[in-house]
PDB file of N, CA and C in Angstrom:
ATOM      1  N   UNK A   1     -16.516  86.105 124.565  1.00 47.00           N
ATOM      2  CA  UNK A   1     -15.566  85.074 124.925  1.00 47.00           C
ATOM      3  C   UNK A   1     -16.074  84.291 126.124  1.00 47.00           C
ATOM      4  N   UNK A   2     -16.765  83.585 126.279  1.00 51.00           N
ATOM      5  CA  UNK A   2     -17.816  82.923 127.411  1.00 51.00           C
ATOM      6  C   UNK A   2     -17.652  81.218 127.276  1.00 51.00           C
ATOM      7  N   UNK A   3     -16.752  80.884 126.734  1.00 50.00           N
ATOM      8  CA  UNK A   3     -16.155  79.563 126.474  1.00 50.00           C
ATOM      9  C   UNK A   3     -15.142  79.074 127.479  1.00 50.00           C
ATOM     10  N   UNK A   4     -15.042  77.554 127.544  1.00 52.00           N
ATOM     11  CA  UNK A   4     -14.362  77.011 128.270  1.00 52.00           C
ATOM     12  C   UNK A   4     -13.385  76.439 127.532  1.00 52.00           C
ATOM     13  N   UNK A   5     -12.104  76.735 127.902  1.00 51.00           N
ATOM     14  CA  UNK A   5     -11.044  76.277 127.015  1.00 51.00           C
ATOM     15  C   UNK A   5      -9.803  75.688 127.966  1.00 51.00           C
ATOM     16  N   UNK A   6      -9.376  74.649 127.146  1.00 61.00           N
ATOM     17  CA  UNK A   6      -7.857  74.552 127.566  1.00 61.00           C
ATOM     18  C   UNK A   6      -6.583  75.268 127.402  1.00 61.00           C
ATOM     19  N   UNK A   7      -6.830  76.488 126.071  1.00 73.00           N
ATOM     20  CA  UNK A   7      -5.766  77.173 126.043  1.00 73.00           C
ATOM     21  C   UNK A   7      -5.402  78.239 127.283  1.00 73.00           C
ATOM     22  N   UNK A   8      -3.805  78.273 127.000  1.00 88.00           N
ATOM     23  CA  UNK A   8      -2.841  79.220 127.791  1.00 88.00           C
ATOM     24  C   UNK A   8      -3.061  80.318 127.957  1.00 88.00           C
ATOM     25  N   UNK A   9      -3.714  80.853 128.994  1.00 91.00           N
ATOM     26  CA  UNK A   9      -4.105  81.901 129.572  1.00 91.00           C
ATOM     27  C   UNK A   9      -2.784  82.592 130.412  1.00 91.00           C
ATOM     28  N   UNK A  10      -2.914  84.186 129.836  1.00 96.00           N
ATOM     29  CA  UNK A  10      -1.890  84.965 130.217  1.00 96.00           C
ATOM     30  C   UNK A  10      -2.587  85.676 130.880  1.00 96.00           C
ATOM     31  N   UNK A  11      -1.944  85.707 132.639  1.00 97.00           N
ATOM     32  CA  UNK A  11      -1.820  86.334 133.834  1.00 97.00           C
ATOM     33  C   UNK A  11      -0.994  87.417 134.204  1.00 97.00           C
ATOM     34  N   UNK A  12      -1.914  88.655 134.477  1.00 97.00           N
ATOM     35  CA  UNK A  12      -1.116  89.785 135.037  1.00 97.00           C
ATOM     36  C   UNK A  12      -2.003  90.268 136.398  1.00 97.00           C
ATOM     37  N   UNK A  13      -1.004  90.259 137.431  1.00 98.00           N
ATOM     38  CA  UNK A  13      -0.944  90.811 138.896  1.00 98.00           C
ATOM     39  C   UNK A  13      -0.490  91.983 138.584  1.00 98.00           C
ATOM     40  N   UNK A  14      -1.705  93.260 138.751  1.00 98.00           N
ATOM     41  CA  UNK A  14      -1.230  94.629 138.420  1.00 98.00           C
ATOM     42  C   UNK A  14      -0.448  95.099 140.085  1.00 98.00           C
ATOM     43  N   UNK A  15      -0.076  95.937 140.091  1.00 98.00           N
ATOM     44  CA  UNK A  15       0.545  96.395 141.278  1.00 98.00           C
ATOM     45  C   UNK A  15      -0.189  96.466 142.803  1.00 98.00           C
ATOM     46  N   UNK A  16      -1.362  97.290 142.057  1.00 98.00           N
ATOM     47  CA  UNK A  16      -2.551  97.438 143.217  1.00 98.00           C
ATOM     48  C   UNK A  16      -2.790  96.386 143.912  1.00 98.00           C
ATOM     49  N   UNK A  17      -2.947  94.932 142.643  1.00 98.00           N
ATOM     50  CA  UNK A  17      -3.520  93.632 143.257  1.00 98.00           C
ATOM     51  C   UNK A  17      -2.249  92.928 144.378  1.00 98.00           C
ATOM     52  N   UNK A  18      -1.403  93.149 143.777  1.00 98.00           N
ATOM     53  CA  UNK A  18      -0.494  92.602 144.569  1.00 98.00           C
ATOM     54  C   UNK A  18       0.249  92.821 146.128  1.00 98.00           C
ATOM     55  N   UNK A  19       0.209  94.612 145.502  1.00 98.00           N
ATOM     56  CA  UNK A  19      -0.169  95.293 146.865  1.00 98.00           C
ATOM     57  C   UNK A  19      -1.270  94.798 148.210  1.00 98.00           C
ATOM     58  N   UNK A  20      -2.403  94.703 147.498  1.00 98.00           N
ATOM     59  CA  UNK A  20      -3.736  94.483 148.194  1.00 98.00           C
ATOM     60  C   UNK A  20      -3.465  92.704 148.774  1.00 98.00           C
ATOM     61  N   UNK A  21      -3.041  92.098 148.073  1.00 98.00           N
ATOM     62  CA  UNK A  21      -2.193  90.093 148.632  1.00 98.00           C
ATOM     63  C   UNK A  21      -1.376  90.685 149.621  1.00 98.00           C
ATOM     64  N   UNK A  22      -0.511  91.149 149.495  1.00 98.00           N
ATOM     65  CA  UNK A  22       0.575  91.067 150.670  1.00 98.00           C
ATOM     66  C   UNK A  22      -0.103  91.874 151.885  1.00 98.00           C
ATOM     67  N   UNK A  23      -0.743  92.683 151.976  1.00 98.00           N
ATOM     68  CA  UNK A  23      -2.121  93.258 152.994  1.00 98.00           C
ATOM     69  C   UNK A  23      -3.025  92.024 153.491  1.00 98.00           C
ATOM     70  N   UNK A  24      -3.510  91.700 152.936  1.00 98.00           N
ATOM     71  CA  UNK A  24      -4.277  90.585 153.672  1.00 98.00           C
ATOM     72  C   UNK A  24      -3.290  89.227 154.136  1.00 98.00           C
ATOM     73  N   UNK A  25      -2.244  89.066 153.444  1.00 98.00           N
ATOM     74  CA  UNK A  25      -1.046  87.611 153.664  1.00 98.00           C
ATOM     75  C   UNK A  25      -0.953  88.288 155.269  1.00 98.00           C
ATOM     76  N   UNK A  26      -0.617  89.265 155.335  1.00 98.00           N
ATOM     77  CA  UNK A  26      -0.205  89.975 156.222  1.00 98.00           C
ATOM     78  C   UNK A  26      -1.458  90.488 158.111  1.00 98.00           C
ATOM     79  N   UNK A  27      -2.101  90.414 157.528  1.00 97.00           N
ATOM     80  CA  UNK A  27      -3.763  91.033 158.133  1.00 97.00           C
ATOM     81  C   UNK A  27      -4.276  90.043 158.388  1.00 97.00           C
ATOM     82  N   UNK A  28      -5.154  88.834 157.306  1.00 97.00           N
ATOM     83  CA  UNK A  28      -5.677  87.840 157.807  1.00 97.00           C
ATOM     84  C   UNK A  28      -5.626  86.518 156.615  1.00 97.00           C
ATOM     85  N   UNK A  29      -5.019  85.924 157.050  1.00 97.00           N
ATOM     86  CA  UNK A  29      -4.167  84.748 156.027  1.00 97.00           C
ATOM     87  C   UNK A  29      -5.552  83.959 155.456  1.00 97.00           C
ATOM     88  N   UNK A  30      -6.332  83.848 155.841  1.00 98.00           N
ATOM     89  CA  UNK A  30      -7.695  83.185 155.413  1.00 98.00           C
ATOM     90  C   UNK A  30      -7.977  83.819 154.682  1.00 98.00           C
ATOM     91  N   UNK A  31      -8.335  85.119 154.464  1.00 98.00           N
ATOM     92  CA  UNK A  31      -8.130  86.199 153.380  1.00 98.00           C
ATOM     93  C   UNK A  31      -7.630  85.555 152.097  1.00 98.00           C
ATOM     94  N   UNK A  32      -6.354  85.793 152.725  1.00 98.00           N
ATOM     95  CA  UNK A  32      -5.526  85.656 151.219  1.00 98.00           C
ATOM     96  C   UNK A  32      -5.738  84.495 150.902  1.00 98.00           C
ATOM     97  N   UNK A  33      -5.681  83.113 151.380  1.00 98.00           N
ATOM     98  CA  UNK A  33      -6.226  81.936 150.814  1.00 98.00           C
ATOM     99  C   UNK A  33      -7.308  81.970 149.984  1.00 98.00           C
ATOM    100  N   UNK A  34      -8.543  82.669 150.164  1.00 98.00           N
ATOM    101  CA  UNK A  34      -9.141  82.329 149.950  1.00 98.00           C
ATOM    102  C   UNK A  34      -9.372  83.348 148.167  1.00 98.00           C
ATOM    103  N   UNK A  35      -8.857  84.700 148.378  1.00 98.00           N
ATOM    104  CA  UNK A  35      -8.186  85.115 146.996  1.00 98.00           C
ATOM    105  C   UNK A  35      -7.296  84.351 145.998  1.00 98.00           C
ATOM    106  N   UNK A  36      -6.395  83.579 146.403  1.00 98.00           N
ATOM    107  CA  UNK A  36      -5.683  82.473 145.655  1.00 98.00           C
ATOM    108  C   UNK A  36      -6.837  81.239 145.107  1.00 98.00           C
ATOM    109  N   UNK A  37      -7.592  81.039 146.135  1.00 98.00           N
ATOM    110  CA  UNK A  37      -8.423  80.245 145.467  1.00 98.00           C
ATOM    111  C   UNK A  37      -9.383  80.366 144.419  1.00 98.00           C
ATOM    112  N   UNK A  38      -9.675  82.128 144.274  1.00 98.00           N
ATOM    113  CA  UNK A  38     -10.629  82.597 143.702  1.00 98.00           C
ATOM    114  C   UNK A  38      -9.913  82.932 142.206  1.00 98.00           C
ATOM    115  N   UNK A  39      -8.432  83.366 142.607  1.00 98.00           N
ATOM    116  CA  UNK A  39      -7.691  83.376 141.236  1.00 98.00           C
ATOM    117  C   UNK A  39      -7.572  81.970 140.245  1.00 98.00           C
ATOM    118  N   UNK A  40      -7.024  80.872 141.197  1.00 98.00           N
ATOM    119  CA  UNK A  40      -7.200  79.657 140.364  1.00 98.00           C
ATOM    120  C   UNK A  40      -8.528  79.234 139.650  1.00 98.00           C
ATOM    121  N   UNK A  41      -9.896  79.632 140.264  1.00 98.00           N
ATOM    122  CA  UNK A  41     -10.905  79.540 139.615  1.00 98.00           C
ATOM    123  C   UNK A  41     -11.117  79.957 138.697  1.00 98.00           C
ATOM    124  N   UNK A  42     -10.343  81.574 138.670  1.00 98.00           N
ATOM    125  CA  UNK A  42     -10.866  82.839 137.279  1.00 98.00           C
ATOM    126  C   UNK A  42      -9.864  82.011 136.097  1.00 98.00           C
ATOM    127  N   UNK A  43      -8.546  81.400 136.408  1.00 97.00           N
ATOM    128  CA  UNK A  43      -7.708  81.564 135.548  1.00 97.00           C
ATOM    129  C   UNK A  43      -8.486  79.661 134.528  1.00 97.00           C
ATOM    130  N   UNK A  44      -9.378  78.750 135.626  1.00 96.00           N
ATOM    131  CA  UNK A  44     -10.022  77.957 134.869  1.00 96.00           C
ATOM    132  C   UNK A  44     -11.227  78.628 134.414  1.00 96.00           C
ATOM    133  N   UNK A  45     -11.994  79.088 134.478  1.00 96.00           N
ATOM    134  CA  UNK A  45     -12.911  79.523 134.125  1.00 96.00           C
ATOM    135  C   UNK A  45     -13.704  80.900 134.568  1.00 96.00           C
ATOM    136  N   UNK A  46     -13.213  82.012 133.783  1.00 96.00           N
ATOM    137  CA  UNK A  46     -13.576  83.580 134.146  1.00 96.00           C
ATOM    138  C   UNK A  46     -14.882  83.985 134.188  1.00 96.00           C
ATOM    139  N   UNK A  47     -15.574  83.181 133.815  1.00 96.00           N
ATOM    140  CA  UNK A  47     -17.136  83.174 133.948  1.00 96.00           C
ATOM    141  C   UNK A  47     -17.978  83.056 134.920  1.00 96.00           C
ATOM    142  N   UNK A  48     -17.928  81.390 135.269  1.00 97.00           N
ATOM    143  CA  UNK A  48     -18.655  80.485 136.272  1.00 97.00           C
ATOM    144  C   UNK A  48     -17.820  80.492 137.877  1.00 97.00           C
ATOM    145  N   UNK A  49     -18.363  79.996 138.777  1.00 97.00           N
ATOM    146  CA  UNK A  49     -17.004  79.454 139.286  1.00 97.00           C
ATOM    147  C   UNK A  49     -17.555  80.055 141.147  1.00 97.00           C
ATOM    148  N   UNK A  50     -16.731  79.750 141.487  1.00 97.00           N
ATOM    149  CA  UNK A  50     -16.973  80.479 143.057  1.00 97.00           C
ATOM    150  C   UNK A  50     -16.787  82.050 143.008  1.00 97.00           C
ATOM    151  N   UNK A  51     -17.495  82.127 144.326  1.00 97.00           N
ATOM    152  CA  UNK A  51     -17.341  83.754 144.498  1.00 97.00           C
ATOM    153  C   UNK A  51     -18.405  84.817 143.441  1.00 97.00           C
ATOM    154  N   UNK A  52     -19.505  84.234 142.952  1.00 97.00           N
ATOM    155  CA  UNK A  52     -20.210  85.095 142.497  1.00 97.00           C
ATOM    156  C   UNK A  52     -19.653  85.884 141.202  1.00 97.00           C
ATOM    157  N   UNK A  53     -19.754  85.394 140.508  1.00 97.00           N
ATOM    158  CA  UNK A  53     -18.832  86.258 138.970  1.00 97.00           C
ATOM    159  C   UNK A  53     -19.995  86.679 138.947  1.00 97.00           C
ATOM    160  N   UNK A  54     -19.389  88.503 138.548  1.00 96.00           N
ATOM    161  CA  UNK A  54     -20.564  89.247 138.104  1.00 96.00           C
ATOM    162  C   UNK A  54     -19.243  90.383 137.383  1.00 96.00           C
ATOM    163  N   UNK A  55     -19.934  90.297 136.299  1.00 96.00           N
ATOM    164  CA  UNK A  55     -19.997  91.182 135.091  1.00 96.00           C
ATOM    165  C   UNK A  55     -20.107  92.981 135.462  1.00 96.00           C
ATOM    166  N   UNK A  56     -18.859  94.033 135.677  1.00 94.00           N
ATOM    167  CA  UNK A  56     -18.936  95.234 135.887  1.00 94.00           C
ATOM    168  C   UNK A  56     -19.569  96.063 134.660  1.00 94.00           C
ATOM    169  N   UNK A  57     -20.597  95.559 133.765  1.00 88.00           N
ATOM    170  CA  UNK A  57     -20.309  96.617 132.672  1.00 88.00           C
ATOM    171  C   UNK A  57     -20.704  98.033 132.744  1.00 88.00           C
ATOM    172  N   UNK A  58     -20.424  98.860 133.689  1.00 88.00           N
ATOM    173  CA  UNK A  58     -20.176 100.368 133.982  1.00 88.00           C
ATOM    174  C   UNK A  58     -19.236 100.489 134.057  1.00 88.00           C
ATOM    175  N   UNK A  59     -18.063  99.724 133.896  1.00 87.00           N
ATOM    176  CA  UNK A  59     -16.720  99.923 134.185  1.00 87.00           C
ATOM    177  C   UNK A  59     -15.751  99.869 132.598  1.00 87.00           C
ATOM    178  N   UNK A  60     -16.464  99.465 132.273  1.00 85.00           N
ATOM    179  CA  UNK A  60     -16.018  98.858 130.861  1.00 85.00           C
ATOM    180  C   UNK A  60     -16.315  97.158 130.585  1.00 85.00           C
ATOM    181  N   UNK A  61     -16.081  96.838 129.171  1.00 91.00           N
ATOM    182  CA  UNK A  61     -16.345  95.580 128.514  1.00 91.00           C
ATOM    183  C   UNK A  61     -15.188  94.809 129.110  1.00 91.00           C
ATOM    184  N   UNK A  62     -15.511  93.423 129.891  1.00 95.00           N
ATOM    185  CA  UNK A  62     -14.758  92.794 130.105  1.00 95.00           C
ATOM    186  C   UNK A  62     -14.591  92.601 131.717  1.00 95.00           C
ATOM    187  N   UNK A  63     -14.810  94.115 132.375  1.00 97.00           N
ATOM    188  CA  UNK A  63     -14.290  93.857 133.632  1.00 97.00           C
ATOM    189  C   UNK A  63     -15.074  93.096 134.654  1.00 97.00           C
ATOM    190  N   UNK A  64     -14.774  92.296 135.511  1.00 98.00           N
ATOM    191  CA  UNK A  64     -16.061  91.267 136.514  1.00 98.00           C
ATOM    192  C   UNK A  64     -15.232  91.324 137.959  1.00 98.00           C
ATOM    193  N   UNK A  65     -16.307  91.005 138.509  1.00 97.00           N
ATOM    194  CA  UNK A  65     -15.590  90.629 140.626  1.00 97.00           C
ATOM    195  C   UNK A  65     -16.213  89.429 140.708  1.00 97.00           C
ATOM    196  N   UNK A  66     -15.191  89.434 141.951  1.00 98.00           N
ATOM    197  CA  UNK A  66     -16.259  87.680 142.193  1.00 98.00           C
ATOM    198  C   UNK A  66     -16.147  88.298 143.821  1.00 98.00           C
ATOM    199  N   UNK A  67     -16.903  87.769 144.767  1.00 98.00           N
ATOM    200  CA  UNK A  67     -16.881  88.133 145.930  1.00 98.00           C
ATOM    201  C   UNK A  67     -15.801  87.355 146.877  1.00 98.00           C
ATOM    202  N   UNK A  68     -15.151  87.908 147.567  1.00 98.00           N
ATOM    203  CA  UNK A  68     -14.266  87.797 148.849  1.00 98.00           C
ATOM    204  C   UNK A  68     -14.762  87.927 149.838  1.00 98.00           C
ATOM    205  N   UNK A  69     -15.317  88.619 150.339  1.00 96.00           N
ATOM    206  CA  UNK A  69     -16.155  88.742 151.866  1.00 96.00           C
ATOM    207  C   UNK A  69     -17.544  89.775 151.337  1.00 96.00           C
ATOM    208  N   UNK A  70     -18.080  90.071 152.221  1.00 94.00           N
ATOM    209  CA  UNK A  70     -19.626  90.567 152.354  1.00 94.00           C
ATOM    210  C   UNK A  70     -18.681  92.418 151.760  1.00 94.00           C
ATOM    211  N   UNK A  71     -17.386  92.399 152.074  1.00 95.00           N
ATOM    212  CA  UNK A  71     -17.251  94.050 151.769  1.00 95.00           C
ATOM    213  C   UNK A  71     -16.093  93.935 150.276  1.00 95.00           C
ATOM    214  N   UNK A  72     -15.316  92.880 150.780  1.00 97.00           N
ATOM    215  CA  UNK A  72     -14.399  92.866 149.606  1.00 97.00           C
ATOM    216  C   UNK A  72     -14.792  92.343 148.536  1.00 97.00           C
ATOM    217  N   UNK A  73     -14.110  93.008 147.259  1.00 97.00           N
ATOM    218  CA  UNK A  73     -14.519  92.174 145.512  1.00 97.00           C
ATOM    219  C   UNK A  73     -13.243  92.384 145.018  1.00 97.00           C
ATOM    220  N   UNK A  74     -12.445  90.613 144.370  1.00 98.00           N
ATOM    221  CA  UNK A  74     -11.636  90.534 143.550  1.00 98.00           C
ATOM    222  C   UNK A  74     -12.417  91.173 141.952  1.00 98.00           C
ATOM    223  N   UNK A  75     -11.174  92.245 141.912  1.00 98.00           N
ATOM    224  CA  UNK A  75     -11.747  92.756 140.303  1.00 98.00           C
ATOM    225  C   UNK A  75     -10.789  92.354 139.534  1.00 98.00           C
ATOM    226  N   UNK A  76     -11.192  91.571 137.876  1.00 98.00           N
ATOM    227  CA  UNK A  76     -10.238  91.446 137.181  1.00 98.00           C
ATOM    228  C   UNK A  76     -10.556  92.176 135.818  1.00 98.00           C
ATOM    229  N   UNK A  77     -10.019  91.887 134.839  1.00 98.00           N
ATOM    230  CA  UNK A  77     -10.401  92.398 133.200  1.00 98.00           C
ATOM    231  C   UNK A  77     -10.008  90.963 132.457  1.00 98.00           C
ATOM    232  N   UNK A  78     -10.799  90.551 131.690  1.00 97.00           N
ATOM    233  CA  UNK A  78     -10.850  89.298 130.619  1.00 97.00           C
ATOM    234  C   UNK A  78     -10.450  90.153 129.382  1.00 97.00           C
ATOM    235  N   UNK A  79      -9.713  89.844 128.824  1.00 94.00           N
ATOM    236  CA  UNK A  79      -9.789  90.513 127.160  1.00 94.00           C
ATOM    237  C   UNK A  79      -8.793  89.141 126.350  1.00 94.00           C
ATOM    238  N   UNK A  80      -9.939  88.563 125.833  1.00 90.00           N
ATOM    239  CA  UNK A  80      -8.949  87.443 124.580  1.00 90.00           C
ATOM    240  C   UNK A  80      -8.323  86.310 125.687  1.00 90.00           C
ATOM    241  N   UNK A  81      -7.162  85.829 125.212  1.00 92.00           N
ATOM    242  CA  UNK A  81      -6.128  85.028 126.118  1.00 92.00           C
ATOM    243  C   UNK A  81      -5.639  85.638 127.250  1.00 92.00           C
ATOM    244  N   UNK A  82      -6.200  86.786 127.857  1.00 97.00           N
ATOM    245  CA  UNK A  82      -5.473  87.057 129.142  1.00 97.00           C
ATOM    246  C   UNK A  82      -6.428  87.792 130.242  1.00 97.00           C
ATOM    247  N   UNK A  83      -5.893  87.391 131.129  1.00 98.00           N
ATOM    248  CA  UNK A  83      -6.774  87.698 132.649  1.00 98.00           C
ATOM    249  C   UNK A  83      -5.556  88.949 133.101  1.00 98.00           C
ATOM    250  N   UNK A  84      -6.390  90.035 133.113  1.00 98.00           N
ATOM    251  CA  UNK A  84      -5.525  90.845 134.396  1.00 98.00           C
ATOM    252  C   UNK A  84      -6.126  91.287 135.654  1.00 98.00           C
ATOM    253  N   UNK A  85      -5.624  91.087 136.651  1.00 98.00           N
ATOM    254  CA  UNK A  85      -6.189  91.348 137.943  1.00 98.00           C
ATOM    255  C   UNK A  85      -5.491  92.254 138.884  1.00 98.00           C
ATOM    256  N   UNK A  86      -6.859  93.217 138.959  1.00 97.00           N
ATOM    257  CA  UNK A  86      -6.637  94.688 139.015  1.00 97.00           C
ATOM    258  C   UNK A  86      -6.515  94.674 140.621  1.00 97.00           C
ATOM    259  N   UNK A  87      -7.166  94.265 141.362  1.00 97.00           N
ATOM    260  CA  UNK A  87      -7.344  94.421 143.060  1.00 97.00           C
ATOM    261  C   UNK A  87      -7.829  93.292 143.687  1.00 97.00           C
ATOM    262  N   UNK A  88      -7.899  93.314 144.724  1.00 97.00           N
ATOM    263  CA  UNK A  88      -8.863  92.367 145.781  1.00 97.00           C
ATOM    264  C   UNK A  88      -8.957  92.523 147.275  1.00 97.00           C
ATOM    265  N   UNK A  89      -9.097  93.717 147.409  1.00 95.00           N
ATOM    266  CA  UNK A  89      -9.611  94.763 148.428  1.00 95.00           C
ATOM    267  C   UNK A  89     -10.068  95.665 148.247  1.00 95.00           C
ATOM    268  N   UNK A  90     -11.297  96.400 149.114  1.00 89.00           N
ATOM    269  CA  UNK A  90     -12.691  97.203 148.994  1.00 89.00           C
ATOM    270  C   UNK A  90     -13.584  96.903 147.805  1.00 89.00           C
ATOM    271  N   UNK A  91     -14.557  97.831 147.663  1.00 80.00           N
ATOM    272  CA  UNK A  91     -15.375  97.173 146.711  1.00 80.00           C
ATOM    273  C   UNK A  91     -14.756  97.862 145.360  1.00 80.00           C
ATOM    274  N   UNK A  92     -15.257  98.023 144.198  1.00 67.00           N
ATOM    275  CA  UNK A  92     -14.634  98.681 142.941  1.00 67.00           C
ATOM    276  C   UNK A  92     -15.110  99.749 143.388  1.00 67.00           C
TER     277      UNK A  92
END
């Protein structure tokens, strides 16, 4: 699935991830900006994009980070029409 599309992409903020937003909203707001920005990128294009997309496949098919800082990695899972995003604090 390595295509660029206009279709409706379904978004899930697992607990962890959301957990891990309100930690940095909280800690260092540049942080979290800059995770929001990295989400709007994944949700146009899960591939390319800022932050270094790289492909976990030891983790399983599908899963990628893109980088947040030199220690942190937003991790998500691609499968079909939907993005879920697992964390975005420490590394995987």
């Amino acid at each position: 699935m390595r295509k660029k599309s206009k279709e409706k992409v379904t978004t899930i903020f697992h607990t962890e991830f959301r957990e891990d937003l309100s930690y940095w909203i909280k800690v260092d707001r540049k942080t979290a900006i800059k995770i929001l920005e990295l989400v709007e990128a994944i949700v146009r294009n899960p591939f390319e994009g800022i932050g270094k997309p790289e492909p976990l496949r030891y983790l399983g098919n599908g899963v990628w980070s893109r980088r947040i800082t030199q220690e942190h990695r937003l991790v998500y899972v691609v499968k079909d029409d939907q993005i879920n995003f697992v964390q975005c604090r420490y590394h995987y």
